[in-house]
Amino acid sequence: MSLTTTQRGTVLLLGGTGKVCSRIAPLLLAAGIPPLIASRSGKAPPGLVGVRFDWDDESIWKLAFSTTGINAVFLIAPVSGDQVALVKKFVDLARERGVSRFVLLSASSLEENIMLMGKTHRYLRELGDEGKIEWTVLRPT
Ligand SMILES: NC(=O)c1ccc[n+]([C@@H]2O[C@H](COP(=O)([O-])OP(=O)(O)OC[C@H]3O[C@@H](n4cnc5c(N)ncnc54)[C@H](OP(=O)(O)O)[C@@H]3O)[C@@H](O)[C@H]2O)c1
């Protein structure tokens, strides 16, 4: 995903305090794009803004969108529960709140539509094919 200069909103990083997002957040900052660090604790490293987010507590999901100007989400999906059902609900909420771009962290072992992130991958493609979102799926080894 690339953000053009006219489209630089805040990027919500789910799993924001984790290994992957702790590398992404400084890259966004350096590019002039503010990251919002989401995790269950709501804490963020110095110089960054954190927000509480828990896949297991839908009642607090809206907190993640109390910051204005979020137009993209880096999506680290839940590993428990019915992932695709949860992600669908979350994506619907995010779209209602103005998010138009989603980047999913999947894995090279997960082909589209087979299970877990593969199912979520398919869902993002369907929304994209309907012209409702822009999307990317990362599949590192
Ligand atoms: N590292 C890789 O190269 C790689 C590659 C492909 C896929 N993945 C997958 O991507 C995911 C993240 O990887 P990572 O290495 O960054 O993980 P990590 O270092 O273990 O970080 C996990 C992050 O998710 C948050 N988190 C945990 N449970 C949560 C919940 N119920 N709701 C919301 N947030 C929650 C954690 O913060 P709190 O504990 O504060 O909530 C933390 O920010 C993992 O599922 C991993 O299997 C990783």
mmCIF file of N, CA and C in Angstrom, residues 52-131:
data_model
loop_
_atom_site.group_PDB
_atom_site.id
_atom_site.type_symbol
_atom_site.label_atom_id
_atom_site.label_comp_id
_atom_site.label_asym_id
_atom_site.label_seq_id
_atom_site.Cartn_x
_atom_site.Cartn_y
_atom_site.Cartn_z
ATOM 1 N N ARG A 52 -6.466 1.530 23.420
ATOM 2 C CA ARG A 52 -6.844 0.163 23.799
ATOM 3 C C ARG A 52 -7.620 -0.510 22.693
ATOM 4 N N PHE A 53 -7.251 -1.765 22.431
ATOM 5 C CA PHE A 53 -8.008 -2.565 21.460
ATOM 6 C C PHE A 53 -7.853 -4.023 21.846
ATOM 7 N N ASP A 54 -8.992 -4.727 21.899
ATOM 8 C CA ASP A 54 -8.930 -6.155 22.237
ATOM 9 C C ASP A 54 -9.912 -6.895 21.336
ATOM 10 N N TRP A 55 -9.405 -7.833 20.554
ATOM 11 C CA TRP A 55 -10.285 -8.607 19.680
ATOM 12 C C TRP A 55 -11.373 -9.319 20.486
ATOM 13 N N ASP A 56 -11.079 -9.619 21.743
ATOM 14 C CA ASP A 56 -12.041 -10.364 22.564
ATOM 15 C C ASP A 56 -13.045 -9.471 23.272
ATOM 16 N N ASP A 57 -12.979 -8.162 23.060
ATOM 17 C CA ASP A 57 -13.898 -7.244 23.732
ATOM 18 C C ASP A 57 -14.419 -6.211 22.727
ATOM 19 N N GLU A 58 -15.452 -6.648 22.016
ATOM 20 C CA GLU A 58 -16.012 -5.821 20.949
ATOM 21 C C GLU A 58 -16.489 -4.458 21.448
ATOM 22 N N SER A 59 -16.847 -4.404 22.765
ATOM 23 C CA SER A 59 -17.398 -3.153 23.292
ATOM 24 C C SER A 59 -16.387 -2.013 23.254
ATOM 25 N N ILE A 60 -15.102 -2.317 23.155
ATOM 26 C CA ILE A 60 -14.111 -1.219 23.137
ATOM 27 C C ILE A 60 -13.547 -0.948 21.739
ATOM 28 N N TRP A 61 -13.998 -1.674 20.728
ATOM 29 C CA TRP A 61 -13.419 -1.476 19.384
ATOM 30 C C TRP A 61 -13.540 -0.030 18.903
ATOM 31 N N LYS A 62 -14.682 0.609 19.262
ATOM 32 C CA LYS A 62 -14.900 1.965 18.743
ATOM 33 C C LYS A 62 -13.868 2.969 19.276
ATOM 34 N N LEU A 63 -13.252 2.636 20.432
ATOM 35 C CA LEU A 63 -12.216 3.532 20.967
ATOM 36 C C LEU A 63 -11.113 3.764 19.941
ATOM 37 N N ALA A 64 -10.832 2.728 19.154
ATOM 38 C CA ALA A 64 -9.741 2.815 18.187
ATOM 39 C C ALA A 64 -10.010 3.879 17.126
ATOM 40 N N PHE A 65 -11.295 4.271 17.008
ATOM 41 C CA PHE A 65 -11.635 5.257 15.978
ATOM 42 C C PHE A 65 -12.019 6.603 16.584
ATOM 43 N N SER A 66 -11.675 6.793 17.887
ATOM 44 C CA SER A 66 -11.974 8.087 18.493
ATOM 45 C C SER A 66 -10.983 9.151 18.020
ATOM 46 N N THR A 67 -9.833 8.696 17.496
ATOM 47 C CA THR A 67 -8.906 9.636 16.857
ATOM 48 C C THR A 67 -9.434 9.917 15.451
ATOM 49 N N THR A 68 -9.495 11.195 15.092
ATOM 50 C CA THR A 68 -10.009 11.500 13.747
ATOM 51 C C THR A 68 -8.922 11.286 12.700
ATOM 52 N N GLY A 69 -9.357 11.056 11.489
ATOM 53 C CA GLY A 69 -8.422 11.008 10.365
ATOM 54 C C GLY A 69 -7.774 9.663 10.120
ATOM 55 N N ILE A 70 -8.295 8.596 10.740
ATOM 56 C CA ILE A 70 -7.733 7.269 10.446
ATOM 57 C C ILE A 70 -8.290 6.834 9.094
ATOM 58 N N ASN A 71 -7.393 6.612 8.148
ATOM 59 C CA ASN A 71 -7.912 6.163 6.842
ATOM 60 C C ASN A 71 -7.361 4.813 6.416
ATOM 61 N N ALA A 72 -6.476 4.237 7.250
ATOM 62 C CA ALA A 72 -5.927 2.929 6.894
ATOM 63 C C ALA A 72 -5.693 2.109 8.158
ATOM 64 N N VAL A 73 -5.825 0.796 8.024
ATOM 65 C CA VAL A 73 -5.603 -0.110 9.156
ATOM 66 C C VAL A 73 -4.621 -1.201 8.744
ATOM 67 N N PHE A 74 -3.598 -1.396 9.563
ATOM 68 C CA PHE A 74 -2.730 -2.570 9.420
ATOM 69 C C PHE A 74 -3.347 -3.649 10.306
ATOM 70 N N LEU A 75 -3.803 -4.688 9.646
ATOM 71 C CA LEU A 75 -4.693 -5.652 10.281
ATOM 72 C C LEU A 75 -3.932 -6.907 10.696
ATOM 73 N N ILE A 76 -3.724 -7.036 12.006
ATOM 74 C CA ILE A 76 -3.220 -8.301 12.536
ATOM 75 C C ILE A 76 -4.440 -8.977 13.145
ATOM 76 N N ALA A 77 -4.863 -10.054 12.514
ATOM 77 C CA ALA A 77 -6.140 -10.674 12.854
ATOM 78 C C ALA A 77 -6.012 -11.520 14.118
ATOM 79 N N PRO A 78 -7.153 -11.774 14.791
ATOM 80 C CA PRO A 78 -7.111 -12.593 16.008
ATOM 81 C C PRO A 78 -6.810 -14.047 15.674
ATOM 82 N N VAL A 79 -6.115 -14.708 16.578
ATOM 83 C CA VAL A 79 -5.795 -16.120 16.332
ATOM 84 C C VAL A 79 -6.814 -17.046 16.993
ATOM 85 N N SER A 80 -7.666 -16.463 17.852
ATOM 86 C CA SER A 80 -8.694 -17.288 18.498
ATOM 87 C C SER A 80 -10.069 -16.884 17.984
ATOM 88 N N GLY A 81 -11.051 -17.723 18.246
ATOM 89 C CA GLY A 81 -12.419 -17.415 17.842
ATOM 90 C C GLY A 81 -12.611 -17.590 16.346
ATOM 91 N N ASP A 82 -13.743 -17.138 15.870
ATOM 92 C CA ASP A 82 -14.061 -17.228 14.450
ATOM 93 C C ASP A 82 -13.469 -15.983 13.791
ATOM 94 N N GLN A 83 -12.240 -16.128 13.322
ATOM 95 C CA GLN A 83 -11.498 -14.970 12.859
ATOM 96 C C GLN A 83 -12.237 -14.174 11.802
ATOM 97 N N VAL A 84 -12.735 -14.863 10.786
ATOM 98 C CA VAL A 84 -13.300 -14.095 9.685
ATOM 99 C C VAL A 84 -14.560 -13.357 10.121
ATOM 100 N N ALA A 85 -15.348 -13.951 11.019
ATOM 101 C CA ALA A 85 -16.548 -13.262 11.516
ATOM 102 C C ALA A 85 -16.147 -12.003 12.292
ATOM 103 N N LEU A 86 -15.124 -12.124 13.138
ATOM 104 C CA LEU A 86 -14.669 -10.957 13.906
ATOM 105 C C LEU A 86 -14.115 -9.884 12.978
ATOM 106 N N VAL A 87 -13.307 -10.322 12.020
ATOM 107 C CA VAL A 87 -12.699 -9.348 11.117
ATOM 108 C C VAL A 87 -13.771 -8.643 10.290
ATOM 109 N N LYS A 88 -14.775 -9.380 9.851
ATOM 110 C CA LYS A 88 -15.854 -8.742 9.077
ATOM 111 C C LYS A 88 -16.510 -7.637 9.895
ATOM 112 N N LYS A 89 -16.821 -7.955 11.163
ATOM 113 C CA LYS A 89 -17.449 -6.942 12.017
ATOM 114 C C LYS A 89 -16.529 -5.731 12.176
ATOM 115 N N PHE A 90 -15.236 -6.026 12.388
ATOM 116 C CA PHE A 90 -14.282 -4.934 12.595
ATOM 117 C C PHE A 90 -14.143 -4.085 11.328
ATOM 118 N N VAL A 91 -14.027 -4.744 10.189
ATOM 119 C CA VAL A 91 -13.869 -4.008 8.925
ATOM 120 C C VAL A 91 -15.105 -3.153 8.651
ATOM 121 N N ASP A 92 -16.289 -3.700 8.944
ATOM 122 C CA ASP A 92 -17.524 -2.914 8.760
ATOM 123 C C ASP A 92 -17.482 -1.651 9.623
ATOM 124 N N LEU A 93 -17.087 -1.826 10.895
ATOM 125 C CA LEU A 93 -16.997 -0.672 11.791
ATOM 126 C C LEU A 93 -15.970 0.338 11.254
ATOM 127 N N ALA A 94 -14.822 -0.166 10.861
ATOM 128 C CA ALA A 94 -13.755 0.724 10.371
ATOM 129 C C ALA A 94 -14.238 1.502 9.141
ATOM 130 N N ARG A 95 -14.925 0.816 8.247
ATOM 131 C CA ARG A 95 -15.414 1.496 7.041
ATOM 132 C C ARG A 95 -16.438 2.562 7.407
ATOM 133 N N GLU A 96 -17.302 2.237 8.392
ATOM 134 C CA GLU A 96 -18.279 3.247 8.852
ATOM 135 C C GLU A 96 -17.569 4.483 9.382
ATOM 136 N N ARG A 97 -16.383 4.249 9.973
ATOM 137 C CA ARG A 97 -15.624 5.365 10.554
ATOM 138 C C ARG A 97 -14.656 6.001 9.556
ATOM 139 N N GLY A 98 -14.775 5.657 8.298
ATOM 140 C CA GLY A 98 -14.016 6.371 7.266
ATOM 141 C C GLY A 98 -12.752 5.698 6.766
ATOM 142 N N VAL A 99 -12.506 4.451 7.205
ATOM 143 C CA VAL A 99 -11.286 3.758 6.756
ATOM 144 C C VAL A 99 -11.541 3.167 5.368
ATOM 145 N N SER A 100 -10.581 3.399 4.483
ATOM 146 C CA SER A 100 -10.767 2.890 3.107
ATOM 147 C C SER A 100 -9.662 1.923 2.687
ATOM 148 N N ARG A 101 -8.612 1.784 3.514
ATOM 149 C CA ARG A 101 -7.490 0.917 3.129
ATOM 150 C C ARG A 101 -7.177 -0.070 4.242
ATOM 151 N N PHE A 102 -6.951 -1.312 3.866
ATOM 152 C CA PHE A 102 -6.638 -2.361 4.835
ATOM 153 C C PHE A 102 -5.435 -3.153 4.340
ATOM 154 N N VAL A 103 -4.476 -3.372 5.242
ATOM 155 C CA VAL A 103 -3.322 -4.223 4.931
ATOM 156 C C VAL A 103 -3.333 -5.363 5.939
ATOM 157 N N LEU A 104 -3.475 -6.574 5.436
ATOM 158 C CA LEU A 104 -3.553 -7.750 6.313
ATOM 159 C C LEU A 104 -2.203 -8.437 6.385
ATOM 160 N N LEU A 105 -1.768 -8.744 7.612
ATOM 161 C CA LEU A 105 -0.575 -9.576 7.779
ATOM 162 C C LEU A 105 -1.021 -11.036 7.791
ATOM 163 N N SER A 106 -0.709 -11.737 6.708
ATOM 164 C CA SER A 106 -1.001 -13.166 6.647
ATOM 165 C C SER A 106 0.344 -13.902 6.646
ATOM 166 N N ALA A 107 0.419 -14.998 5.973
ATOM 167 C CA ALA A 107 1.658 -15.787 5.978
ATOM 168 C C ALA A 107 1.759 -16.561 4.667
ATOM 169 N N SER A 108 2.999 -16.860 4.279
ATOM 170 C CA SER A 108 3.209 -17.537 2.994
ATOM 171 C C SER A 108 2.522 -18.899 2.963
ATOM 172 N N SER A 109 2.351 -19.509 4.135
ATOM 173 C CA SER A 109 1.749 -20.842 4.192
ATOM 174 C C SER A 109 0.229 -20.812 4.032
ATOM 175 N N LEU A 110 -0.353 -19.605 4.090
ATOM 176 C CA LEU A 110 -1.819 -19.506 4.054
ATOM 177 C C LEU A 110 -2.301 -19.016 2.703
ATOM 178 N N GLU A 111 -2.678 -19.963 1.858
ATOM 179 C CA GLU A 111 -3.240 -19.594 0.563
ATOM 180 C C GLU A 111 -4.583 -18.899 0.782
ATOM 181 N N GLU A 112 -4.940 -18.053 -0.172
ATOM 182 C CA GLU A 112 -6.218 -17.351 -0.080
ATOM 183 C C GLU A 112 -7.370 -18.350 0.041
ATOM 184 N N ASN A 113 -8.237 -18.045 0.983
ATOM 185 C CA ASN A 113 -9.514 -18.738 1.186
ATOM 186 C C ASN A 113 -9.414 -20.097 1.880
ATOM 187 N N ILE A 114 -8.209 -20.562 2.295
ATOM 188 C CA ILE A 114 -8.208 -21.898 2.894
ATOM 189 C C ILE A 114 -8.634 -21.897 4.364
ATOM 190 N N MET A 115 -8.101 -21.006 5.168
ATOM 191 C CA MET A 115 -8.432 -20.960 6.601
ATOM 192 C C MET A 115 -7.858 -19.675 7.200
ATOM 193 N N LEU A 116 -8.272 -19.359 8.412
ATOM 194 C CA LEU A 116 -7.724 -18.214 9.146
ATOM 195 C C LEU A 116 -7.510 -16.999 8.235
ATOM 196 N N MET A 117 -6.249 -16.489 8.177
ATOM 197 C CA MET A 117 -6.021 -15.280 7.384
ATOM 198 C C MET A 117 -6.328 -15.495 5.905
ATOM 199 N N GLY A 118 -6.304 -16.736 5.454
ATOM 200 C CA GLY A 118 -6.680 -17.012 4.062
ATOM 201 C C GLY A 118 -8.133 -16.636 3.802
ATOM 202 N N LYS A 119 -8.995 -16.911 4.778
ATOM 203 C CA LYS A 119 -10.417 -16.533 4.665
ATOM 204 C C LYS A 119 -10.567 -15.004 4.712
ATOM 205 N N THR A 120 -9.809 -14.406 5.628
ATOM 206 C CA THR A 120 -9.856 -12.947 5.736
ATOM 207 C C THR A 120 -9.339 -12.309 4.448
ATOM 208 N N HIS A 121 -8.280 -12.892 3.901
ATOM 209 C CA HIS A 121 -7.728 -12.463 2.619
ATOM 210 C C HIS A 121 -8.840 -12.441 1.568
ATOM 211 N N ARG A 122 -9.608 -13.503 1.469
ATOM 212 C CA ARG A 122 -10.685 -13.591 0.483
ATOM 213 C C ARG A 122 -11.723 -12.490 0.713
ATOM 214 N N TYR A 123 -12.038 -12.245 2.003
ATOM 215 C CA TYR A 123 -13.037 -11.219 2.312
ATOM 216 C C TYR A 123 -12.571 -9.845 1.824
ATOM 217 N N LEU A 124 -11.291 -9.528 2.079
ATOM 218 C CA LEU A 124 -10.790 -8.227 1.621
ATOM 219 C C LEU A 124 -10.840 -8.149 0.097
ATOM 220 N N ARG A 125 -10.468 -9.245 -0.571
ATOM 221 C CA ARG A 125 -10.542 -9.244 -2.041
ATOM 222 C C ARG A 125 -11.979 -8.977 -2.513
ATOM 223 N N GLU A 126 -12.960 -9.619 -1.863
ATOM 224 C CA GLU A 126 -14.352 -9.426 -2.292
ATOM 225 C C GLU A 126 -14.765 -7.956 -2.145
ATOM 226 N N LEU A 127 -14.398 -7.360 -0.987
ATOM 227 C CA LEU A 127 -14.744 -5.942 -0.804
ATOM 228 C C LEU A 127 -14.026 -5.079 -1.843
ATOM 229 N N GLY A 128 -12.779 -5.449 -2.111
ATOM 230 C CA GLY A 128 -12.012 -4.696 -3.106
ATOM 231 C C GLY A 128 -12.627 -4.819 -4.491
ATOM 232 N N ASP A 129 -13.034 -6.033 -4.841
ATOM 233 C CA ASP A 129 -13.637 -6.254 -6.163
ATOM 234 C C ASP A 129 -14.937 -5.467 -6.313
ATOM 235 N N GLU A 130 -15.608 -5.242 -5.170
ATOM 236 C CA GLU A 130 -16.851 -4.446 -5.206
ATOM 237 C C GLU A 130 -16.550 -2.943 -5.162
ATOM 238 N N GLY A 131 -15.269 -2.603 -5.138
ATOM 239 C CA GLY A 131 -14.875 -1.191 -5.139
ATOM 240 C C GLY A 131 -15.080 -0.503 -3.806
#
